[in-house]
Amino acid sequence: MVTETPAGTAVAIAAAVRAGERTARAVVDAALERIAAVDGRINAYQVVRADAARREADEVDARPDRADLPLAGVPVAIKDNVSVAGEPMRAGSAGTADTASEQDHEVVRRLRAAGAVVVGLTRVPELCVFGATDSIFGITRNPWDLERSSGGSSGGSGAAVAAGTVPVAHGNDGMGSIRIPAACCGLVGLKPGTGVVPADLGNGSWFDMAENGPLATTVADAALVLSVLAGRPELADVTDPPPLRVAVSTRAPLPATPVNRHWAGAARAAGDQLRAAGHSVTVAHPPYGQSLGTSGLARWTAGTELDARLLPHRDRLEPRVRRHAAVGRAVLRLGYPKQKGRTRWQQRAGRFFERFDVLVTPALAQPPLPARNWGERGWLVNVLANTRFAPFAAPWNLAGWPAMTVPAGLDPDGRPVAVQLVAPPGGEARLLAVAAQLERANPWPRTAPL
């Protein structure tokens, strides 16, 4: 099975705290010690809530319903683009206010109600726009290779989990922002379908492309956290699926986009493993189409413009994000984005999935980007770098369908590789079941050897 880490798994921690074998305070103390030991090298945390987390752990230990809490005493990290009461929400930007939020976002409220303890808020790129995590607050590095990015925009959460500081973290995903850092950092990351988990992200959730979800080191932990975020306890019970029709595609959604042979090989190997598990596996490519990129780009840029309108200090935006928002402003003036672009893609994808139950693709087209201050580079350089290394995720945000990243071992340089699984609406439990089969067939190291 998967290797151990100082943080333990969320499933194991919660069981021990519920049974009185461990205290939430002891678990949180261990997490804070781990953060102090390793975060100076990776820069995953925007805020470490040491004193507040200890107080909240004591409150969990004193709760009369502790024995019933699904996340009893589990330390979690929250991405710094949702509100956490008592902490500023900076979203990686000098344009945000440094005043404390008055209340928890709904997903934070659900995690706390389930017994989780928020030990910190994690770094993001400015306004969560790009797929590498760097901002005025610094560069977040990949625990597997400090010269590489942890991905983005949930890169701080990915680095925090991969470094073993917490067993699970919150993220959100508007163009791949859970699945990309999960792939970079060797984690399980799940973007649920539209409406499964409360979104309420920024100014319109990027036209309903963005969703909240978990990053974890095991499928069981991801399922447990998703069950809490969704308010659906049954999702925590991962069982083997019936024989499924599986499509494997290594063709990138964007034309003239090369796919690294190790990442393509991971998808093919996952297909072989699922075939051995009794599924019908076929090489087949989704009908992405040329208009897909334009529809996604329109929402990506226009969503950024809408988020920028909420800022008290918009003039402090990085040049690349300012340009991204300016493109979005032009998109909005022209009357875009239009629903018909999304609807046409959903219809094409729906016809493809009449023949298949699950799609397997590489999670990334190229290894993680270098860890550098991408904010110093031009807008077009950033857009091209992002679309070339991580093209597989965004189509499923546009569709609003569930998709997840599953680790698939290490490449010859010792960095994680991963696959993406996609299912039609309502397929979260199916994805988790398939992911669990891949986990058994090809166990991965839970955390980086820091």
GROMACS .gro file of C-alpha atoms in nm, residues 71-324:
model
  254
   71LEU     CA    1  -1.307   1.474   1.013
   72ALA     CA    2  -1.247   1.475   1.389
   73GLY     CA    3  -0.918   1.653   1.457
   74VAL     CA    4  -0.797   1.644   1.096
   75PRO     CA    5  -0.569   1.940   1.020
   76VAL     CA    6  -0.659   2.103   0.688
   77ALA     CA    7  -0.521   2.388   0.478
   78ILE     CA    8  -0.753   2.630   0.298
   79LYS     CA    9  -0.673   2.796  -0.033
   80ASP     CA   10  -0.642   3.170   0.014
   81ASN     CA   11  -0.927   3.267  -0.218
   82VAL     CA   12  -1.218   3.174   0.009
   83SER     CA   13  -1.298   3.348   0.334
   84VAL     CA   14  -1.179   3.212   0.668
   85ALA     CA   15  -1.322   3.404   0.962
   86GLY     CA   16  -1.059   3.614   1.134
   87GLU     CA   17  -0.807   3.599   0.848
   88PRO     CA   18  -0.753   3.827   0.546
   89MET     CA   19  -0.832   3.678   0.206
   90ARG     CA   20  -0.548   3.803  -0.015
   91ALA     CA   21  -0.593   3.590  -0.331
   92GLY     CA   22  -0.224   3.639  -0.409
   93SER     CA   23  -0.274   4.009  -0.481
   94ALA     CA   24  -0.160   4.348  -0.357
   95GLY     CA   25  -0.498   4.469  -0.481
   96THR     CA   26  -0.688   4.292  -0.203
   97ALA     CA   27  -0.754   4.428   0.146
   98ASP     CA   28  -0.555   4.305   0.444
   99THR     CA   29  -0.857   4.320   0.676
  100ALA     CA   30  -0.990   4.002   0.835
  101SER     CA   31  -1.287   3.817   0.688
  102GLU     CA   32  -1.595   3.826   0.908
  103GLN     CA   33  -1.723   3.477   0.834
  104ASP     CA   34  -1.628   3.143   0.687
  105HIS     CA   35  -1.706   3.048   0.329
  106GLU     CA   36  -1.960   2.767   0.323
  107VAL     CA   37  -1.700   2.501   0.241
  108VAL     CA   38  -1.487   2.613   0.536
  109ARG     CA   39  -1.794   2.605   0.759
  110ARG     CA   40  -1.868   2.248   0.649
  111LEU     CA   41  -1.512   2.134   0.714
  112ARG     CA   42  -1.512   2.284   1.062
  113ALA     CA   43  -1.856   2.144   1.141
  114ALA     CA   44  -1.717   1.800   1.053
  115GLY     CA   45  -1.434   1.841   1.307
  116ALA     CA   46  -1.150   1.961   1.082
  117VAL     CA   47  -0.906   2.221   1.216
  118VAL     CA   48  -0.781   2.495   0.982
  119VAL     CA   49  -0.405   2.521   1.041
  120GLY     CA   50  -0.336   2.769   0.763
  121LEU     CA   51  -0.420   2.942   0.437
  122THR     CA   52  -0.221   2.850   0.128
  123ARG     CA   53  -0.055   3.054  -0.146
  124VAL     CA   54  -0.210   3.122  -0.486
  125PRO     CA   55  -0.105   3.317  -0.797
  126GLU     CA   56  -0.270   3.656  -0.827
  127LEU     CA   57  -0.649   3.613  -0.852
  128CYS     CA   58  -0.581   3.242  -0.918
  129VAL     CA   59  -0.538   3.314  -1.289
  130PHE     CA   60  -0.234   3.105  -1.385
  131GLY     CA   61  -0.104   2.750  -1.348
  132ALA     CA   62   0.210   2.821  -1.143
  133THR     CA   63   0.195   2.963  -0.791
  134ASP     CA   64   0.396   3.282  -0.757
  135SER     CA   65   0.288   3.630  -0.652
  136ILE     CA   66   0.404   3.932  -0.456
  137PHE     CA   67   0.407   3.694  -0.159
  138GLY     CA   68   0.674   3.471  -0.311
  139ILE     CA   69   0.726   3.156  -0.517
  140THR     CA   70   0.575   2.825  -0.406
  141ARG     CA   71   0.802   2.532  -0.489
  142ASN     CA   72   0.728   2.169  -0.561
  143PRO     CA   73   0.829   1.943  -0.271
  144TRP     CA   74   0.939   1.679  -0.524
  145ASP     CA   75   1.173   1.919  -0.705
  146LEU     CA   76   1.236   2.262  -0.557
  147GLU     CA   77   1.337   2.398  -0.897
  148ARG     CA   78   0.985   2.327  -1.029
  149SER     CA   79   0.651   2.487  -0.956
  150SER     CA   80   0.388   2.311  -0.750
  151GLY     CA   81   0.137   2.409  -1.018
  152GLY     CA   82  -0.159   2.636  -0.976
  153SER     CA   83  -0.368   2.791  -0.884
  154SER     CA   84  -0.413   2.565  -0.579
  155GLY     CA   85  -0.035   2.530  -0.573
  156GLY     CA   86   0.004   2.620  -0.207
  157SER     CA   87  -0.248   2.352  -0.110
  158GLY     CA   88  -0.076   2.097  -0.332
  159ALA     CA   89   0.267   2.174  -0.187
  160ALA     CA   90   0.130   2.165   0.170
  161VAL     CA   91  -0.014   1.817   0.125
  162ALA     CA   92   0.279   1.677  -0.074
  163ALA     CA   93   0.518   1.799   0.197
  164GLY     CA   94   0.323   1.609   0.464
  165THR     CA   95   0.220   1.918   0.660
  166VAL     CA   96  -0.149   1.826   0.635
  167PRO     CA   97  -0.314   1.510   0.503
  168VAL     CA   98  -0.574   1.700   0.299
  169ALA     CA   99  -0.634   2.050   0.171
  170HIS     CA  100  -0.904   2.257   0.011
  171GLY     CA  101  -0.863   2.379  -0.345
  172ASN     CA  102  -1.074   2.505  -0.628
  173ASP     CA  103  -1.060   2.456  -1.000
  174GLY     CA  104  -1.169   2.691  -1.278
  175MET     CA  105  -0.929   2.582  -1.555
  176GLY     CA  106  -0.759   2.287  -1.383
  177SER     CA  107  -0.652   2.454  -1.060
  178ILE     CA  108  -0.700   2.144  -0.842
  179ARG     CA  109  -0.595   1.883  -1.096
  180ILE     CA  110  -0.282   2.067  -1.217
  181PRO     CA  111  -0.115   2.100  -0.873
  182ALA     CA  112  -0.228   1.748  -0.786
  183ALA     CA  113  -0.050   1.624  -1.098
  184CYS     CA  114   0.262   1.830  -1.027
  185CYS     CA  115   0.278   1.715  -0.664
  186GLY     CA  116   0.178   1.348  -0.692
  187LEU     CA  117  -0.166   1.385  -0.528
  188VAL     CA  118  -0.527   1.289  -0.576
  189GLY     CA  119  -0.728   1.597  -0.675
  190LEU     CA  120  -1.095   1.605  -0.764
  191LYS     CA  121  -1.300   1.875  -0.935
  192PRO     CA  122  -1.667   1.788  -0.880
  193GLY     CA  123  -1.933   1.858  -1.135
  194THR     CA  124  -2.143   2.173  -1.131
  195GLY     CA  125  -2.355   2.210  -0.819
  196VAL     CA  126  -2.217   1.916  -0.622
  197VAL     CA  127  -2.022   2.141  -0.381
  198PRO     CA  128  -2.109   2.507  -0.311
  199ALA     CA  129  -1.889   2.728  -0.529
  200ASP     CA  130  -1.947   3.103  -0.472
  201LEU     CA  131  -1.595   3.190  -0.590
  202GLY     CA  132  -1.510   3.550  -0.668
  203ASN     CA  133  -1.751   3.736  -0.894
  204GLY     CA  134  -1.949   3.458  -1.062
  205SER     CA  135  -1.713   3.160  -1.027
  206TRP     CA  136  -1.567   3.229  -1.374
  207PHE     CA  137  -1.908   3.188  -1.536
  208ASP     CA  138  -1.973   2.874  -1.330
  209MET     CA  139  -1.658   2.697  -1.446
  210ALA     CA  140  -1.495   2.698  -1.098
  211GLU     CA  141  -1.566   2.442  -0.828
  212ASN     CA  142  -1.433   2.367  -0.478
  213GLY     CA  143  -1.282   2.026  -0.408
  214PRO     CA  144  -1.014   1.826  -0.222
  215LEU     CA  145  -0.645   1.753  -0.264
  216ALA     CA  146  -0.525   1.443  -0.079
  217THR     CA  147  -0.264   1.169  -0.074
  218THR     CA  148  -0.510   0.880  -0.098
  219VAL     CA  149  -0.838   0.816  -0.277
  220ALA     CA  150  -1.010   0.737   0.054
  221ASP     CA  151  -0.906   1.075   0.197
  222ALA     CA  152  -1.025   1.259  -0.115
  223ALA     CA  153  -1.359   1.076  -0.096
  224LEU     CA  154  -1.398   1.159   0.273
  225VAL     CA  155  -1.335   1.530   0.223
  226LEU     CA  156  -1.559   1.544  -0.085
  227SER     CA  157  -1.838   1.379   0.114
  228VAL     CA  158  -1.814   1.658   0.372
  229LEU     CA  159  -1.789   1.940   0.116
  230ALA     CA  160  -2.086   1.802  -0.077
  231GLY     CA  161  -2.292   1.712   0.230
  232ARG     CA  162  -2.322   1.359   0.091
  233PRO     CA  163  -2.182   1.102   0.339
  234GLU     CA  164  -2.230   0.817   0.091
  235LEU     CA  165  -1.946   0.950  -0.125
  236ALA     CA  166  -1.697   0.848   0.145
  237ASP     CA  167  -1.783   0.481   0.084
  238VAL     CA  168  -1.569   0.388  -0.218
  239THR     CA  169  -1.660   0.049  -0.364
  240ASP     CA  170  -1.544  -0.138  -0.673
  241PRO     CA  171  -1.732  -0.035  -0.987
  242PRO     CA  172  -1.903  -0.277  -1.226
  243PRO     CA  173  -1.727  -0.340  -1.559
  244LEU     CA  174  -1.702  -0.006  -1.737
  245ARG     CA  175  -1.638   0.119  -2.090
  246VAL     CA  176  -1.313   0.316  -2.069
  247ALA     CA  177  -1.171   0.545  -2.337
  248VAL     CA  178  -0.799   0.628  -2.333
  249SER     CA  179  -0.680   0.936  -2.521
  250THR     CA  180  -0.333   1.091  -2.525
  251ARG     CA  181  -0.423   1.352  -2.788
  252ALA     CA  182  -0.411   1.706  -2.651
  253PRO     CA  183  -0.727   1.917  -2.685
  254LEU     CA  184  -0.531   2.198  -2.852
  255PRO     CA  185  -0.375   2.144  -3.196
  256ALA     CA  186   0.005   2.132  -3.231
  257THR     CA  187   0.049   2.058  -2.860
  258PRO     CA  188   0.311   1.786  -2.799
  259VAL     CA  189   0.259   1.544  -2.510
  260ASN     CA  190   0.560   1.425  -2.311
  261ARG     CA  191   0.613   1.052  -2.357
  262HIS     CA  192   0.618   0.978  -1.983
  263TRP     CA  193   0.283   1.151  -1.930
  264ALA     CA  194   0.132   0.983  -2.236
  265GLY     CA  195   0.275   0.651  -2.120
  266ALA     CA  196   0.109   0.694  -1.781
  267ALA     CA  197  -0.234   0.718  -1.948
  268ARG     CA  198  -0.169   0.407  -2.158
  269ALA     CA  199  -0.047   0.217  -1.852
  270ALA     CA  200  -0.360   0.318  -1.660
  271GLY     CA  201  -0.566   0.180  -1.947
  272ASP     CA  202  -0.379  -0.151  -1.923
  273GLN     CA  203  -0.439  -0.163  -1.547
  274LEU     CA  204  -0.810  -0.100  -1.590
  275ARG     CA  205  -0.830  -0.365  -1.859
  276ALA     CA  206  -0.669  -0.610  -1.617
  277ALA     CA  207  -0.933  -0.509  -1.361
  278GLY     CA  208  -1.206  -0.624  -1.598
  279HIS     CA  209  -1.304  -0.310  -1.784
  280SER     CA  210  -1.340  -0.268  -2.159
  281VAL     CA  211  -1.067  -0.026  -2.270
  282THR     CA  212  -1.054   0.147  -2.610
  283VAL     CA  213  -0.834   0.415  -2.762
  284ALA     CA  214  -1.073   0.697  -2.852
  285HIS     CA  215  -1.041   1.075  -2.866
  286PRO     CA  216  -1.302   1.327  -2.749
  287PRO     CA  217  -1.430   1.560  -3.023
  288TYR     CA  218  -1.274   1.873  -2.871
  289GLY     CA  219  -1.306   2.097  -3.177
  290GLN     CA  220  -1.143   2.431  -3.260
  291SER     CA  221  -1.406   2.645  -3.084
  292LEU     CA  222  -1.341   2.484  -2.746
  293GLY     CA  223  -1.030   2.693  -2.674
  294THR     CA  224  -1.205   3.018  -2.766
  295SER     CA  225  -1.502   2.949  -2.538
  296GLY     CA  226  -1.273   2.862  -2.249
  297LEU     CA  227  -1.047   3.162  -2.308
  298ALA     CA  228  -1.346   3.397  -2.314
  299ARG     CA  229  -1.463   3.276  -1.972
  300TRP     CA  230  -1.110   3.269  -1.827
  301THR     CA  231  -1.038   3.631  -1.921
  302ALA     CA  232  -1.385   3.770  -1.861
  303GLY     CA  233  -1.404   3.594  -1.525
  304THR     CA  234  -1.076   3.759  -1.427
  305GLU     CA  235  -1.215   4.100  -1.525
  306LEU     CA  236  -1.523   4.043  -1.308
  307ASP     CA  237  -1.302   3.940  -1.013
  308ALA     CA  238  -1.083   4.247  -1.064
  309ARG     CA  239  -1.389   4.470  -1.033
  310LEU     CA  240  -1.422   4.361  -0.669
  311LEU     CA  241  -1.072   4.478  -0.573
  312PRO     CA  242  -1.026   4.786  -0.356
  313HIS     CA  243  -0.687   4.851  -0.521
  314ARG     CA  244  -0.718   4.734  -0.879
  315ASP     CA  245  -0.428   4.958  -0.984
  316ARG     CA  246  -0.189   4.728  -0.794
  317LEU     CA  247  -0.246   4.425  -1.019
  318GLU     CA  248   0.053   4.258  -1.183
  319PRO     CA  249   0.097   4.358  -1.550
  320ARG     CA  250   0.014   4.007  -1.676
  321VAL     CA  251  -0.310   3.992  -1.477
  322ARG     CA  252  -0.398   4.349  -1.575
  323ARG     CA  253  -0.362   4.248  -1.941
  324HIS     CA  254  -0.564   3.929  -1.885
   0.00000   0.00000   0.00000
